[in-house]
Tab-separated table of C-alpha atoms in Angstrom:
chain	number	residue	atom	x	y	z
A	1	UNK	CA	-3.521	-29.025	-6.567
A	2	UNK	CA	-2.028	-27.092	-4.029
A	3	UNK	CA	-0.289	-28.387	-0.939
A	4	UNK	CA	-0.101	-27.371	2.461
A	5	UNK	CA	3.878	-26.872	1.821
A	6	UNK	CA	2.854	-25.318	-1.168
A	7	UNK	CA	0.948	-22.770	1.186
A	8	UNK	CA	3.013	-22.181	3.982
A	9	UNK	CA	5.605	-21.157	1.506
A	10	UNK	CA	3.415	-19.132	-0.550
A	11	UNK	CA	2.709	-17.480	2.822
A	12	UNK	CA	6.213	-17.143	3.681
A	13	UNK	CA	7.104	-15.310	0.504
A	14	UNK	CA	4.339	-13.161	0.417
A	15	UNK	CA	4.658	-11.575	3.941
A	16	UNK	CA	8.485	-11.232	2.960
A	17	UNK	CA	7.586	-9.020	-0.418
A	18	UNK	CA	5.106	-6.811	1.130
A	19	UNK	CA	7.402	-6.293	4.205
A	20	UNK	CA	10.398	-5.210	1.880
A	21	UNK	CA	8.011	-3.922	-0.732
A	22	UNK	CA	6.416	-1.479	1.879
A	23	UNK	CA	9.987	0.059	2.402
A	24	UNK	CA	11.355	-0.042	-0.568
A	25	UNK	CA	8.877	0.089	-2.918
A	26	UNK	CA	10.028	-1.699	-6.056
A	27	UNK	CA	7.769	-4.503	-5.259
A	28	UNK	CA	3.794	-5.326	-6.701
A	29	UNK	CA	3.038	-5.798	-2.728
A	30	UNK	CA	-0.420	-6.190	-3.398
A	31	UNK	CA	-0.259	-8.361	-6.589
A	32	UNK	CA	0.976	-10.852	-4.002
A	33	UNK	CA	-1.311	-10.777	-1.475
A	34	UNK	CA	-3.927	-11.159	-4.679
A	35	UNK	CA	-1.975	-14.157	-5.963
A	36	UNK	CA	-1.269	-16.201	-3.048
A	37	UNK	CA	-4.999	-15.434	-2.104
A	38	UNK	CA	-5.700	-17.596	-5.224
A	39	UNK	CA	-3.395	-19.820	-4.428
A	40	UNK	CA	-4.642	-20.176	-0.731
A	41	UNK	CA	-8.488	-20.434	-2.163
A	42	UNK	CA	-7.775	-23.152	-4.544
A	43	UNK	CA	-6.231	-25.335	-1.011
A	44	UNK	CA	-9.533	-24.349	1.249
A	45	UNK	CA	-11.196	-20.890	1.298
A	46	UNK	CA	-10.596	-21.412	5.482
A	47	UNK	CA	-7.152	-20.019	4.155
A	48	UNK	CA	-7.893	-17.080	2.635
A	49	UNK	CA	-7.939	-15.358	5.699
A	50	UNK	CA	-4.527	-16.781	6.739
A	51	UNK	CA	-3.488	-14.704	3.432
A	52	UNK	CA	-5.115	-11.497	4.937
A	53	UNK	CA	-3.200	-12.336	8.114
A	54	UNK	CA	0.402	-12.738	6.212
A	55	UNK	CA	-0.451	-9.692	4.570
A	56	UNK	CA	-1.282	-7.862	6.549
A	57	UNK	CA	1.639	-8.423	9.017
A	58	UNK	CA	3.891	-8.054	6.278
A	59	UNK	CA	2.483	-4.735	5.225
A	60	UNK	CA	2.648	-3.446	8.778
A	61	UNK	CA	6.233	-4.520	9.216
A	62	UNK	CA	7.329	-2.416	6.351
A	63	UNK	CA	5.132	0.465	7.091
A	64	UNK	CA	6.874	0.599	10.450
A	65	UNK	CA	9.869	0.685	9.591
A	66	UNK	CA	9.321	3.447	7.166
A	67	UNK	CA	7.552	5.661	9.614
A	68	UNK	CA	10.739	5.114	12.199
A	69	UNK	CA	13.095	5.962	8.836
A	70	UNK	CA	10.683	9.227	8.295
A	71	UNK	CA	10.440	10.438	12.256
A	72	UNK	CA	14.417	9.496	12.530
A	73	UNK	CA	15.717	11.456	9.430
A	74	UNK	CA	12.634	13.474	7.521
A	75	UNK	CA	12.697	14.238	3.664
A	76	UNK	CA	16.161	14.739	3.173
A	77	UNK	CA	16.382	10.606	5.012
A	78	UNK	CA	14.142	9.635	2.672
A	79	UNK	CA	15.493	11.274	-0.874
A	80	UNK	CA	18.981	9.409	0.317
A	81	UNK	CA	17.552	6.141	0.703
A	82	UNK	CA	15.234	6.727	-2.939
A	83	UNK	CA	12.166	6.219	-1.119
A	84	UNK	CA	10.555	9.652	-1.775
A	85	UNK	CA	10.198	10.043	-5.765
A	86	UNK	CA	8.381	12.882	-6.804
A	87	UNK	CA	8.799	16.299	-5.046
A	88	UNK	CA	7.262	16.330	-1.961
A	89	UNK	CA	4.903	19.144	-0.688
A	90	UNK	CA	3.138	19.085	2.685
A	91	UNK	CA	-0.682	19.251	1.791
A	92	UNK	CA	-2.605	20.699	4.303
A	93	UNK	CA	-5.812	18.515	3.736
A	94	UNK	CA	-3.295	16.107	4.179
A	95	UNK	CA	-2.556	17.199	7.580
A	96	UNK	CA	-5.440	17.404	8.545
A	97	UNK	CA	-6.957	13.498	7.908
A	98	UNK	CA	-4.155	12.498	9.498
A	99	UNK	CA	-5.336	14.145	12.600
A	100	UNK	CA	-8.723	13.358	12.526
A	101	UNK	CA	-9.079	9.968	10.602
A	102	UNK	CA	-5.147	8.433	10.442
A	103	UNK	CA	-7.080	4.964	9.649
A	104	UNK	CA	-8.638	6.447	6.697
A	105	UNK	CA	-5.666	7.874	5.444
A	106	UNK	CA	-3.378	5.555	5.307
A	107	UNK	CA	-5.597	3.292	4.193
A	108	UNK	CA	-6.229	5.564	1.071
A	109	UNK	CA	-2.199	6.324	1.133
A	110	UNK	CA	-2.042	2.215	0.558
A	111	UNK	CA	-4.360	2.056	-2.201
A	112	UNK	CA	-2.703	4.729	-4.142
A	113	UNK	CA	0.251	4.506	-6.092
A	114	UNK	CA	2.909	6.496	-4.980
A	115	UNK	CA	1.078	8.112	-1.834
A	116	UNK	CA	2.819	5.855	1.484
A	117	UNK	CA	5.320	7.057	1.551
A	118	UNK	CA	4.703	10.495	1.688
A	119	UNK	CA	1.871	10.535	3.781
A	120	UNK	CA	4.252	8.339	6.073
A	121	UNK	CA	6.201	11.217	5.986
A	122	UNK	CA	3.501	13.761	6.391
A	123	UNK	CA	3.023	11.875	9.600
A	124	UNK	CA	5.960	12.151	10.623
A	125	UNK	CA	6.726	16.047	10.467
A	126	UNK	CA	3.127	16.440	11.662
A	127	UNK	CA	4.050	14.057	15.141
A	128	UNK	CA	1.641	11.408	14.688
A	129	UNK	CA	3.205	9.765	17.688
A	130	UNK	CA	3.886	6.163	17.798
A	131	UNK	CA	0.849	4.871	20.020
A	132	UNK	CA	-1.439	6.598	17.206
A	133	UNK	CA	0.615	5.145	14.267
A	134	UNK	CA	0.807	1.677	15.972
A	135	UNK	CA	-3.645	2.141	16.507
A	136	UNK	CA	-4.579	3.493	13.319
A	137	UNK	CA	-1.903	1.270	10.570
A	138	UNK	CA	-3.374	-2.224	12.084
A	139	UNK	CA	-6.773	-1.670	10.459
A	140	UNK	CA	-5.572	0.280	7.482
A	141	UNK	CA	-2.705	-2.899	6.722
A	142	UNK	CA	-5.849	-5.418	7.657
A	143	UNK	CA	-8.103	-3.611	5.160
A	144	UNK	CA	-5.327	-3.143	2.738
A	145	UNK	CA	-5.101	-6.936	2.137
A	146	UNK	CA	-9.007	-7.752	2.877
A	147	UNK	CA	-9.011	-5.634	-0.403
A	148	UNK	CA	-5.767	-7.096	-2.290
A	149	UNK	CA	-7.298	-10.916	-1.136
A	150	UNK	CA	-10.509	-10.271	-2.933
A	151	UNK	CA	-8.984	-9.112	-6.105
A	152	UNK	CA	-7.559	-12.718	-6.077
A	153	UNK	CA	-11.034	-14.249	-5.186
A	154	UNK	CA	-12.793	-12.930	-7.872
A	155	UNK	CA	-9.695	-13.836	-10.595
A	156	UNK	CA	-10.436	-17.302	-8.754
A	157	UNK	CA	-13.733	-17.494	-9.679
A	158	UNK	CA	-13.246	-17.092	-13.629
A	159	UNK	CA	-10.276	-19.155	-13.891
A	160	UNK	CA	-10.271	-22.575	-12.943
A	161	UNK	CA	-7.115	-23.622	-12.743
A	162	UNK	CA	-5.155	-22.353	-9.687
A	163	UNK	CA	-2.442	-20.776	-12.447
A	164	UNK	CA	-4.687	-18.783	-14.263
A	165	UNK	CA	-6.079	-17.484	-11.482
A	166	UNK	CA	-2.713	-16.158	-10.284
A	167	UNK	CA	-1.748	-14.829	-13.850
A	168	UNK	CA	-4.980	-13.011	-13.887
A	169	UNK	CA	-4.732	-11.936	-9.851
A	170	UNK	CA	-1.272	-10.246	-11.049
A	171	UNK	CA	-2.001	-8.515	-14.351
A	172	UNK	CA	-5.654	-6.976	-13.296
A	173	UNK	CA	-3.841	-5.759	-9.931
A	174	UNK	CA	-0.925	-4.437	-12.205
A	175	UNK	CA	-3.163	-2.800	-14.730
A	176	UNK	CA	-5.781	-1.132	-12.113
A	177	UNK	CA	-2.500	0.661	-9.797
A	178	UNK	CA	-0.996	2.024	-13.541
A	179	UNK	CA	-4.498	3.429	-14.111
A	180	UNK	CA	-4.759	4.934	-10.493
A	181	UNK	CA	-1.024	6.429	-11.135
A	182	UNK	CA	-2.736	8.003	-14.100
A	183	UNK	CA	-4.771	9.388	-12.586
A	184	UNK	CA	-3.278	10.338	-9.595
A	185	UNK	CA	-0.945	12.393	-12.043
A	186	UNK	CA	-4.028	13.978	-13.782
A	187	UNK	CA	-5.452	15.422	-10.672
A	188	UNK	CA	-1.707	16.033	-9.212
A	189	UNK	CA	-0.747	17.941	-12.444
A	190	UNK	CA	-4.155	20.084	-12.416
A	191	UNK	CA	-3.484	21.271	-9.051
A	192	UNK	CA	-0.069	22.259	-9.729
A	193	UNK	CA	-1.677	24.642	-12.486
A	194	UNK	CA	-4.509	25.724	-10.699
A	195	UNK	CA	-1.857	26.952	-7.813
A	196	UNK	CA	0.305	28.440	-10.615
A	197	UNK	CA	-2.339	30.338	-12.186
A	198	UNK	CA	-3.479	31.648	-8.315
A	199	UNK	CA	-0.100	32.967	-8.130
A	200	UNK	CA	0.312	34.758	-11.516
């Protein structure tokens, strides 16, 4: 049985994990939201929107810190802080997407493993204003949190016990992240080969 105190503690932990994980990409932020959504649904279905709010606020807080770092120091600082893992290139398609559709660009960057910080760095370098970022990222973070909460609810509907749903949600999110990362690496490798062929 999930108690009110346990739910409040889970929400606080979720906010902290997502906020820190959105700044330093070492924590499974999506899995935290999914697992908390399972607990919240067992307490009361009306508590799930609170999970979306907590996850979205944590994501927004972490993104704002990361965007500030990118604006202040650019690629050099993000590498020094080890926020950027792989070689970064200012893709023209990302630049245009940020200028025309910042909400969708920021949302997609959250759903693609390893895609968020390069997009935030691109946004900083192309001069995306704080006002545009603040408005656009509210929707992106809310949609992201809602997506991972929905994954948790799907797990909850399959497994009757809270701990089973939590475990399933974490496994599903981590597995999906691995698959998405593999697909993205394959796509990037293909683009690199095409670029190398065009240059030669």
